[in-house]
Amino acid sequence: MKTLNRSLKVASFPLWMSSFLLPIYCSGLGLSPLETTGMFSVYSLFVLLSKLVAGRLCDHEKIGRKKIFLTGLLLTAFSYALLAFSTEIVWLYLSQMLDGIATALLSVSIYTILVDEGGEEIAVNRGKQSAAQNFGGLYGVIFYFVLISRMDFFATWKVFFLGSAALTLYGVWNAASKLEDRTPETSDEKKFQNRKLPLSFKAKGMIGVRFLFSLSLNVLSAVFVLIMMQRFGNNNIWMIGMICLIPSTLLAYLTPSIGARIKSVGERKSFVAAGILAILILIGMSASTTPIFFGLWWSGYSFAVADMNLSMDAAFSRQIPEKERGRYSGIYSCSVNLGSMIAAMLGGFFMQEIGESAPFYLTAALLLLTMLVFQKILSAERR
């Protein structure tokens, strides 16, 4: 786990900054809003299409988890390097295609590796992995602001992404030399038995719950910055940035503790308790117009959502057969992206047609539905 997390940490420097910087960079190059948002759509499409393939490759005896993880890191480094030198739309789009494939390979292989660790430690290990990536994002913010204090925006862009590419290549070396590959060997008889093993009812139910959960969360997150800009003004960019940054920084330190708490309490109780807390916070946020209280609400909501995410991942890991961990992880991960793609349109529509409070109430309603379905699936599991 230490090797995996170290490689992820050094590869995650642009994690927090890239989505903020990319639209600014594209605007500086003269790209239209449609051309800019089109890159995000291309990225999401390549993530979704690549995840199913990544899952099967993780299960392949001659390829396995480690090679998929290393390939994901290499493609991440190439995408960063390409971004550093991209001054035309074709290269920007190509970088997002590579980044989408890399994200798919990494997310599926990481989850499969964590499931291989198995047992009661899945929530704890998932928390440590999430914290490692968040620490990388935090270090990336510090690195970027050190650079921007000494250079102009475009020079900082180039050095930041070239530096991130170099660090990611170090992560490749670290994982290649120290990470163990625990892909299980499969006999010819078991290969035949598992070749067309259908998803179990419980696994399908959990994948459906994960889709609903992703849909719930991204309805709000897709328009969250726009809501803050409407409530607090377009000129308060620093304040908006702090509202987003503070909970992310705290989670970098505290996510492992959340995972340990889930292990002691249990996924079911933890998911429900965090879900109730998130719904109550959403109701409070919907009417909040004071930045400091809005920020406090958001921090509490971020912690509740982190708890729900770790609980969900741990619960699903128990439904995965050993020989098809990659395939199941790929399908499970696809449900996350599918939910987020649909949610972005829902969030924008409800905000535009009903009002800025509508995404909060829609998210709360979807979270309640998610909790009910989650309870139903786990109750069926016990019978």
Short mmCIF file of C-alpha atoms in Angstrom, two decimals:
data_model
loop_
_atom_site.label_atom_id
_atom_site.label_comp_id
_atom_site.label_asym_id
_atom_site.label_seq_id
_atom_site.Cartn_x
_atom_site.Cartn_y
_atom_site.Cartn_z
CA MET A 1 0.00 0.00 0.00
CA LYS A 2 2.82 2.44 0.77
CA THR A 3 4.32 1.98 -2.70
CA LEU A 4 0.94 2.44 -4.38
CA ASN A 5 0.13 5.55 -2.37
CA ARG A 6 3.55 7.11 -2.92
CA SER A 7 3.20 6.74 -6.69
CA LEU A 8 -0.32 8.16 -6.60
CA LYS A 9 0.76 11.10 -4.47
CA VAL A 10 3.48 12.28 -6.86
CA ALA A 11 1.20 11.71 -9.88
CA SER A 12 -1.63 13.82 -8.41
CA PHE A 13 -0.08 17.30 -8.27
CA PRO A 14 -2.52 18.71 -10.89
CA LEU A 15 -5.51 16.96 -9.26
CA TRP A 16 -6.99 20.11 -7.72
CA MET A 17 -5.62 22.71 -10.13
CA SER A 18 -6.20 21.28 -13.62
CA SER A 19 -9.99 21.71 -13.77
CA PHE A 20 -9.56 25.29 -12.53
CA LEU A 21 -6.64 26.19 -14.81
CA LEU A 22 -7.72 24.52 -18.05
CA PRO A 23 -10.68 26.84 -18.83
CA ILE A 24 -8.48 29.89 -18.10
CA TYR A 25 -5.73 28.56 -20.36
CA CYS A 26 -8.18 27.77 -23.15
CA SER A 27 -9.68 31.24 -22.88
CA GLY A 28 -6.20 32.73 -23.15
CA LEU A 29 -5.65 30.77 -26.36
CA GLY A 30 -8.91 32.16 -27.79
CA LEU A 31 -11.00 28.97 -27.63
CA SER A 32 -14.76 29.35 -27.48
CA PRO A 33 -16.79 28.10 -24.46
CA LEU A 34 -18.12 25.25 -26.61
CA GLU A 35 -14.61 24.19 -27.64
CA THR A 36 -13.51 24.31 -24.00
CA THR A 37 -16.42 22.34 -22.54
CA GLY A 38 -16.10 19.89 -25.42
CA MET A 39 -12.77 18.77 -23.98
CA PHE A 40 -14.43 17.79 -20.71
CA SER A 41 -17.01 15.77 -22.65
CA VAL A 42 -14.27 14.01 -24.62
CA TYR A 43 -12.44 13.25 -21.39
CA SER A 44 -15.58 11.76 -19.79
CA LEU A 45 -16.32 9.70 -22.90
CA PHE A 46 -12.83 8.18 -22.97
CA VAL A 47 -12.97 7.42 -19.25
CA LEU A 48 -16.29 5.62 -19.64
CA LEU A 49 -15.27 3.62 -22.73
CA SER A 50 -11.91 2.62 -21.28
CA LYS A 51 -13.09 1.34 -17.91
CA LEU A 52 -14.78 -1.83 -19.18
CA VAL A 53 -11.66 -2.75 -21.14
CA ALA A 54 -9.46 -1.90 -18.15
CA GLY A 55 -11.41 -4.27 -15.91
CA ARG A 56 -10.94 -7.24 -18.20
CA LEU A 57 -7.25 -6.46 -18.69
CA CYS A 58 -6.75 -6.37 -14.91
CA ASP A 59 -8.06 -9.95 -14.75
CA HIS A 60 -5.89 -11.14 -17.65
CA GLU A 61 -3.26 -13.54 -16.35
CA LYS A 62 -0.52 -12.22 -18.68
CA ILE A 63 -1.30 -8.54 -18.08
CA GLY A 64 -2.72 -8.05 -14.60
CA ARG A 65 -3.19 -5.19 -12.19
CA LYS A 66 0.38 -3.93 -11.98
CA LYS A 67 0.88 -3.48 -15.73
CA ILE A 68 -2.45 -1.66 -16.06
CA PHE A 69 -1.52 0.60 -13.15
CA LEU A 70 1.90 1.37 -14.67
CA THR A 71 0.35 2.04 -18.09
CA GLY A 72 -2.12 4.45 -16.47
CA LEU A 73 0.72 6.33 -14.79
CA LEU A 74 2.71 6.51 -18.05
CA LEU A 75 -0.28 7.87 -19.98
CA THR A 76 -0.85 10.40 -17.19
CA ALA A 77 2.74 11.62 -17.55
CA PHE A 78 2.35 11.89 -21.34
CA SER A 79 -0.91 13.84 -20.97
CA TYR A 80 0.75 16.30 -18.58
CA ALA A 81 3.71 16.79 -20.93
CA LEU A 82 1.36 17.28 -23.87
CA LEU A 83 -0.64 19.87 -21.92
CA ALA A 84 2.56 21.78 -21.14
CA PHE A 85 3.26 22.38 -24.85
CA SER A 86 -0.29 22.47 -26.26
CA THR A 87 -1.09 25.73 -28.02
CA GLU A 88 -3.66 24.35 -30.50
CA ILE A 89 -7.02 22.75 -29.93
CA VAL A 90 -6.07 19.41 -31.50
CA TRP A 91 -3.27 18.84 -28.96
CA LEU A 92 -5.45 19.93 -26.05
CA TYR A 93 -8.12 17.44 -27.10
CA LEU A 94 -5.51 14.70 -27.52
CA SER A 95 -4.20 15.36 -24.01
CA GLN A 96 -7.72 14.95 -22.63
CA MET A 97 -8.19 11.69 -24.53
CA LEU A 98 -4.95 10.34 -23.04
CA ASP A 99 -5.92 11.60 -19.60
CA GLY A 100 -9.34 9.92 -19.89
CA ILE A 101 -7.76 6.56 -20.76
CA ALA A 102 -5.19 6.99 -17.98
CA THR A 103 -7.87 7.83 -15.42
CA ALA A 104 -9.82 4.71 -16.37
CA LEU A 105 -6.76 2.44 -16.12
CA LEU A 106 -5.72 3.91 -12.79
CA SER A 107 -9.14 3.95 -11.11
CA VAL A 108 -9.98 0.36 -12.05
CA SER A 109 -6.54 -1.08 -11.27
CA ILE A 110 -6.34 0.79 -7.94
CA TYR A 111 -9.73 -0.46 -6.77
CA THR A 112 -8.90 -4.01 -7.89
CA ILE A 113 -5.57 -3.90 -6.03
CA LEU A 114 -7.33 -2.66 -2.89
CA VAL A 115 -9.91 -5.45 -3.16
CA ASP A 116 -7.02 -7.93 -3.50
CA GLU A 117 -5.84 -6.72 -0.09
CA GLY A 118 -9.28 -7.86 1.04
CA GLY A 119 -10.82 -8.44 4.42
CA GLU A 120 -12.00 -5.74 6.77
CA GLU A 121 -9.29 -3.31 5.68
CA ILE A 122 -10.91 -2.19 2.40
CA ALA A 123 -12.38 1.04 3.85
CA VAL A 124 -9.15 1.84 5.70
CA ASN A 125 -6.99 1.24 2.61
CA ARG A 126 -9.39 3.17 0.40
CA GLY A 127 -9.18 6.06 2.84
CA LYS A 128 -5.36 6.02 2.77
CA GLN A 129 -5.37 5.92 -1.04
CA SER A 130 -7.78 8.87 -1.24
CA ALA A 131 -5.67 10.80 1.27
CA ALA A 132 -2.50 10.18 -0.76
CA GLN A 133 -4.11 11.65 -3.88
CA ASN A 134 -5.48 14.61 -1.93
CA PHE A 135 -2.06 15.30 -0.44
CA GLY A 136 -0.66 15.25 -3.98
CA GLY A 137 -3.31 17.78 -5.01
CA LEU A 138 -2.46 19.96 -1.99
CA TYR A 139 1.27 19.88 -2.78
CA GLY A 140 0.36 20.73 -6.37
CA VAL A 141 -1.48 23.87 -5.24
CA ILE A 142 1.57 24.98 -3.23
CA PHE A 143 3.89 24.19 -6.16
CA TYR A 144 1.69 26.18 -8.55
CA PHE A 145 1.49 29.28 -6.36
CA VAL A 146 5.27 29.26 -5.80
CA LEU A 147 5.69 29.25 -9.59
CA ILE A 148 3.04 31.88 -10.34
CA SER A 149 4.69 34.25 -7.87
CA ARG A 150 7.81 34.21 -10.07
CA MET A 151 6.49 33.81 -13.66
CA ASP A 152 3.60 34.80 -15.87
CA PHE A 153 0.58 32.52 -16.34
CA PHE A 154 1.71 30.75 -19.52
CA ALA A 155 5.28 30.13 -18.29
CA THR A 156 3.87 28.79 -15.00
CA TRP A 157 1.50 26.52 -16.95
CA LYS A 158 4.40 24.95 -18.86
CA VAL A 159 6.70 24.47 -15.85
CA PHE A 160 3.85 23.18 -13.65
CA PHE A 161 2.76 20.45 -16.05
CA LEU A 162 6.32 19.51 -17.06
CA GLY A 163 7.21 19.19 -13.39
CA SER A 164 4.09 17.11 -12.80
CA ALA A 165 5.04 14.85 -15.72
CA ALA A 166 8.52 14.32 -14.27
CA LEU A 167 7.10 13.49 -10.84
CA THR A 168 4.65 11.03 -12.40
CA LEU A 169 7.54 9.29 -14.18
CA TYR A 170 9.18 8.92 -10.77
CA GLY A 171 5.90 7.32 -9.63
CA VAL A 172 6.18 4.87 -12.55
CA TRP A 173 9.70 3.90 -11.50
CA ASN A 174 8.66 3.55 -7.86
CA ALA A 175 5.72 1.27 -8.69
CA ALA A 176 7.63 -0.75 -11.31
CA SER A 177 10.43 -1.56 -8.85
CA LYS A 178 8.48 -2.05 -5.62
CA LEU A 179 4.79 -2.82 -6.27
CA GLU A 180 3.77 -6.48 -6.09
CA ASP A 181 1.39 -7.92 -8.69
CA ARG A 182 -1.25 -10.05 -6.98
CA THR A 183 -3.23 -10.99 -10.07
CA PRO A 184 -4.44 -14.54 -9.28
CA GLU A 185 -3.33 -17.32 -11.57
CA THR A 186 -6.21 -19.20 -13.21
CA SER A 187 -6.21 -22.85 -14.22
CA ASP A 188 -7.63 -23.87 -17.61
CA GLU A 189 -10.65 -25.43 -15.89
CA LYS A 190 -11.44 -22.29 -13.91
CA LYS A 191 -10.92 -20.11 -16.99
CA PHE A 192 -13.65 -22.07 -18.70
CA GLN A 193 -15.95 -21.92 -15.68
CA ASN A 194 -15.50 -18.16 -15.22
CA ARG A 195 -15.52 -17.14 -18.88
CA LYS A 196 -19.16 -16.06 -18.95
CA LEU A 197 -19.94 -15.75 -15.26
CA PRO A 198 -22.93 -13.37 -15.02
CA LEU A 199 -23.15 -10.58 -12.49
CA SER A 200 -24.96 -11.67 -9.32
CA PHE A 201 -28.20 -9.99 -8.29
CA LYS A 202 -26.49 -8.39 -5.30
CA ALA A 203 -23.65 -7.04 -7.43
CA LYS A 204 -26.12 -5.60 -9.95
CA GLY A 205 -28.02 -3.98 -7.10
CA MET A 206 -24.88 -2.39 -5.68
CA ILE A 207 -23.87 -1.12 -9.13
CA GLY A 208 -27.33 0.43 -9.45
CA VAL A 209 -26.92 2.05 -6.03
CA ARG A 210 -23.51 3.42 -7.06
CA PHE A 211 -25.08 4.94 -10.18
CA LEU A 212 -27.79 6.61 -8.06
CA PHE A 213 -25.18 7.84 -5.60
CA SER A 214 -23.04 9.34 -8.37
CA LEU A 215 -26.12 10.93 -9.88
CA SER A 216 -27.01 12.43 -6.49
CA LEU A 217 -23.61 13.95 -5.79
CA ASN A 218 -22.92 15.38 -9.23
CA VAL A 219 -26.26 17.15 -9.63
CA LEU A 220 -24.94 19.69 -7.12
CA SER A 221 -21.21 19.55 -7.82
CA ALA A 222 -21.74 20.30 -11.53
CA VAL A 223 -23.23 23.72 -10.71
CA PHE A 224 -21.75 24.36 -7.25
CA VAL A 225 -19.30 27.07 -8.36
CA LEU A 226 -22.01 28.75 -10.45
CA ILE A 227 -24.31 28.83 -7.40
CA MET A 228 -21.60 30.46 -5.29
CA MET A 229 -20.90 33.02 -8.01
CA GLN A 230 -24.59 33.95 -8.09
CA ARG A 231 -24.89 34.19 -4.31
CA PHE A 232 -21.61 35.85 -3.45
CA GLY A 233 -20.65 37.69 -6.66
CA ASN A 234 -18.28 36.99 -9.54
CA ASN A 235 -15.49 39.01 -7.95
CA ASN A 236 -15.14 36.81 -4.85
CA ILE A 237 -13.02 34.16 -6.58
CA TRP A 238 -10.61 33.83 -3.65
CA MET A 239 -13.45 33.26 -1.19
CA ILE A 240 -15.07 30.70 -3.50
CA GLY A 241 -11.70 28.99 -3.86
CA MET A 242 -11.27 28.82 -0.08
CA ILE A 243 -14.73 27.31 0.40
CA CYS A 244 -13.72 24.51 -1.98
CA LEU A 245 -10.12 24.15 -0.77
CA ILE A 246 -10.60 23.94 3.01
CA PRO A 247 -12.64 20.68 3.14
CA SER A 248 -10.40 19.09 0.50
CA THR A 249 -7.32 19.91 2.59
CA LEU A 250 -8.91 18.57 5.78
CA LEU A 251 -9.95 15.37 4.00
CA ALA A 252 -6.35 14.81 2.90
CA TYR A 253 -5.50 14.40 6.60
CA LEU A 254 -8.68 12.81 7.93
CA THR A 255 -9.86 10.35 5.24
CA PRO A 256 -7.84 7.44 6.74
CA SER A 257 -9.58 8.08 10.09
CA ILE A 258 -12.96 7.99 8.36
CA GLY A 259 -12.03 4.63 6.84
CA ALA A 260 -11.01 3.27 10.25
CA ARG A 261 -14.32 4.43 11.75
CA ILE A 262 -16.27 2.67 8.99
CA LYS A 263 -14.37 -0.53 9.75
CA SER A 264 -15.40 -0.39 13.41
CA VAL A 265 -19.02 0.72 12.87
CA GLY A 266 -19.83 -1.19 9.68
CA GLU A 267 -20.58 -0.03 6.14
CA ARG A 268 -24.36 -0.13 6.46
CA LYS A 269 -24.70 1.98 9.62
CA SER A 270 -22.01 4.38 8.49
CA PHE A 271 -23.59 4.94 5.06
CA VAL A 272 -27.04 5.62 6.50
CA ALA A 273 -25.81 7.93 9.28
CA ALA A 274 -23.66 9.94 6.87
CA GLY A 275 -26.53 10.06 4.36
CA ILE A 276 -28.96 11.51 6.92
CA LEU A 277 -26.35 14.10 7.90
CA ALA A 278 -25.74 15.03 4.25
CA ILE A 279 -29.48 15.52 3.61
CA LEU A 280 -29.88 17.79 6.64
CA ILE A 281 -26.85 19.84 5.57
CA LEU A 282 -28.20 20.20 2.03
CA ILE A 283 -31.44 21.65 3.40
CA GLY A 284 -29.42 24.14 5.45
CA MET A 285 -27.19 25.08 2.50
CA SER A 286 -30.14 25.70 0.20
CA ALA A 287 -31.06 28.87 2.10
CA SER A 288 -27.60 29.94 3.29
CA THR A 289 -26.43 33.31 1.93
CA THR A 290 -23.56 34.01 4.35
CA PRO A 291 -20.18 32.82 2.97
CA ILE A 292 -18.75 31.64 6.29
CA PHE A 293 -21.81 29.55 7.19
CA PHE A 294 -22.10 28.28 3.62
CA GLY A 295 -18.46 27.18 3.80
CA LEU A 296 -19.04 25.39 7.11
CA TRP A 297 -22.09 23.61 5.67
CA TRP A 298 -20.03 22.57 2.64
CA SER A 299 -17.21 21.21 4.80
CA GLY A 300 -19.66 19.09 6.78
CA TYR A 301 -21.29 17.86 3.59
CA SER A 302 -17.88 16.95 2.10
CA PHE A 303 -17.06 14.80 5.15
CA ALA A 304 -20.45 13.07 5.03
CA VAL A 305 -20.03 12.31 1.32
CA ALA A 306 -16.50 10.97 1.88
CA ASP A 307 -17.89 8.61 4.52
CA MET A 308 -20.63 7.43 2.14
CA ASN A 309 -18.13 6.87 -0.69
CA LEU A 310 -15.82 4.73 1.42
CA SER A 311 -18.75 2.76 2.87
CA MET A 312 -20.14 2.07 -0.60
CA ASP A 313 -16.78 0.92 -1.97
CA ALA A 314 -16.24 -1.39 1.00
CA ALA A 315 -19.73 -2.89 0.72
CA PHE A 316 -19.37 -3.57 -3.02
CA SER A 317 -15.96 -5.23 -2.57
CA ARG A 318 -17.70 -8.10 -0.75
CA GLN A 319 -19.74 -8.92 -3.86
CA ILE A 320 -16.73 -9.45 -6.15
CA PRO A 321 -15.59 -13.00 -7.04
CA GLU A 322 -11.82 -13.40 -6.82
CA LYS A 323 -11.24 -14.30 -10.48
CA GLU A 324 -13.24 -11.36 -11.86
CA ARG A 325 -12.24 -8.50 -9.61
CA GLY A 326 -11.04 -6.40 -12.53
CA ARG A 327 -14.22 -6.91 -14.56
CA TYR A 328 -16.50 -6.13 -11.62
CA SER A 329 -14.40 -3.09 -10.65
CA GLY A 330 -14.61 -1.79 -14.22
CA ILE A 331 -18.40 -2.07 -14.39
CA TYR A 332 -18.76 -0.56 -10.91
CA SER A 333 -16.50 2.33 -11.86
CA CYS A 334 -18.43 2.88 -15.12
CA SER A 335 -21.60 3.46 -13.12
CA VAL A 336 -19.86 6.40 -11.42
CA ASN A 337 -19.06 8.10 -14.72
CA LEU A 338 -22.45 7.39 -16.23
CA GLY A 339 -24.15 8.95 -13.22
CA SER A 340 -21.95 12.04 -13.35
CA MET A 341 -22.55 12.59 -17.07
CA ILE A 342 -26.33 12.57 -16.64
CA ALA A 343 -26.18 14.60 -13.41
CA ALA A 344 -24.36 17.51 -15.04
CA MET A 345 -27.29 18.07 -17.41
CA LEU A 346 -29.85 17.65 -14.61
CA GLY A 347 -28.08 20.12 -12.34
CA GLY A 348 -27.82 22.76 -15.05
CA PHE A 349 -31.45 22.31 -16.11
CA PHE A 350 -32.88 22.54 -12.57
CA MET A 351 -30.76 25.57 -11.70
CA GLN A 352 -31.73 27.40 -14.90
CA GLU A 353 -35.43 26.55 -14.95
CA ILE A 354 -36.31 26.46 -11.23
CA GLY A 355 -33.64 28.34 -9.32
CA GLU A 356 -30.31 28.06 -7.55
CA SER A 357 -31.81 26.19 -4.57
CA ALA A 358 -33.28 23.42 -6.76
CA PRO A 359 -30.04 21.37 -7.10
CA PHE A 360 -29.79 21.14 -3.30
CA TYR A 361 -33.29 19.69 -2.95
CA LEU A 362 -32.86 17.37 -5.93
CA THR A 363 -29.58 16.07 -4.49
CA ALA A 364 -31.26 15.51 -1.11
CA ALA A 365 -34.14 13.59 -2.74
CA LEU A 366 -31.76 11.43 -4.77
CA LEU A 367 -29.63 10.71 -1.70
CA LEU A 368 -32.73 9.58 0.18
CA LEU A 369 -33.63 7.25 -2.71
CA THR A 370 -30.03 5.95 -2.75
CA MET A 371 -30.17 5.17 0.96
CA LEU A 372 -33.47 3.30 0.62
CA VAL A 373 -32.19 1.16 -2.27
CA PHE A 374 -28.90 0.54 -0.45
CA GLN A 375 -30.82 -0.68 2.61
CA LYS A 376 -33.00 -2.90 0.44
CA ILE A 377 -30.00 -4.54 -1.25
CA LEU A 378 -28.17 -5.20 2.01
CA SER A 379 -31.36 -6.50 3.64
CA ALA A 380 -31.75 -8.97 0.76
CA GLU A 381 -28.14 -10.00 1.31
CA ARG A 382 -28.86 -10.96 4.91
CA ARG A 383 -31.88 -13.11 4.10
#
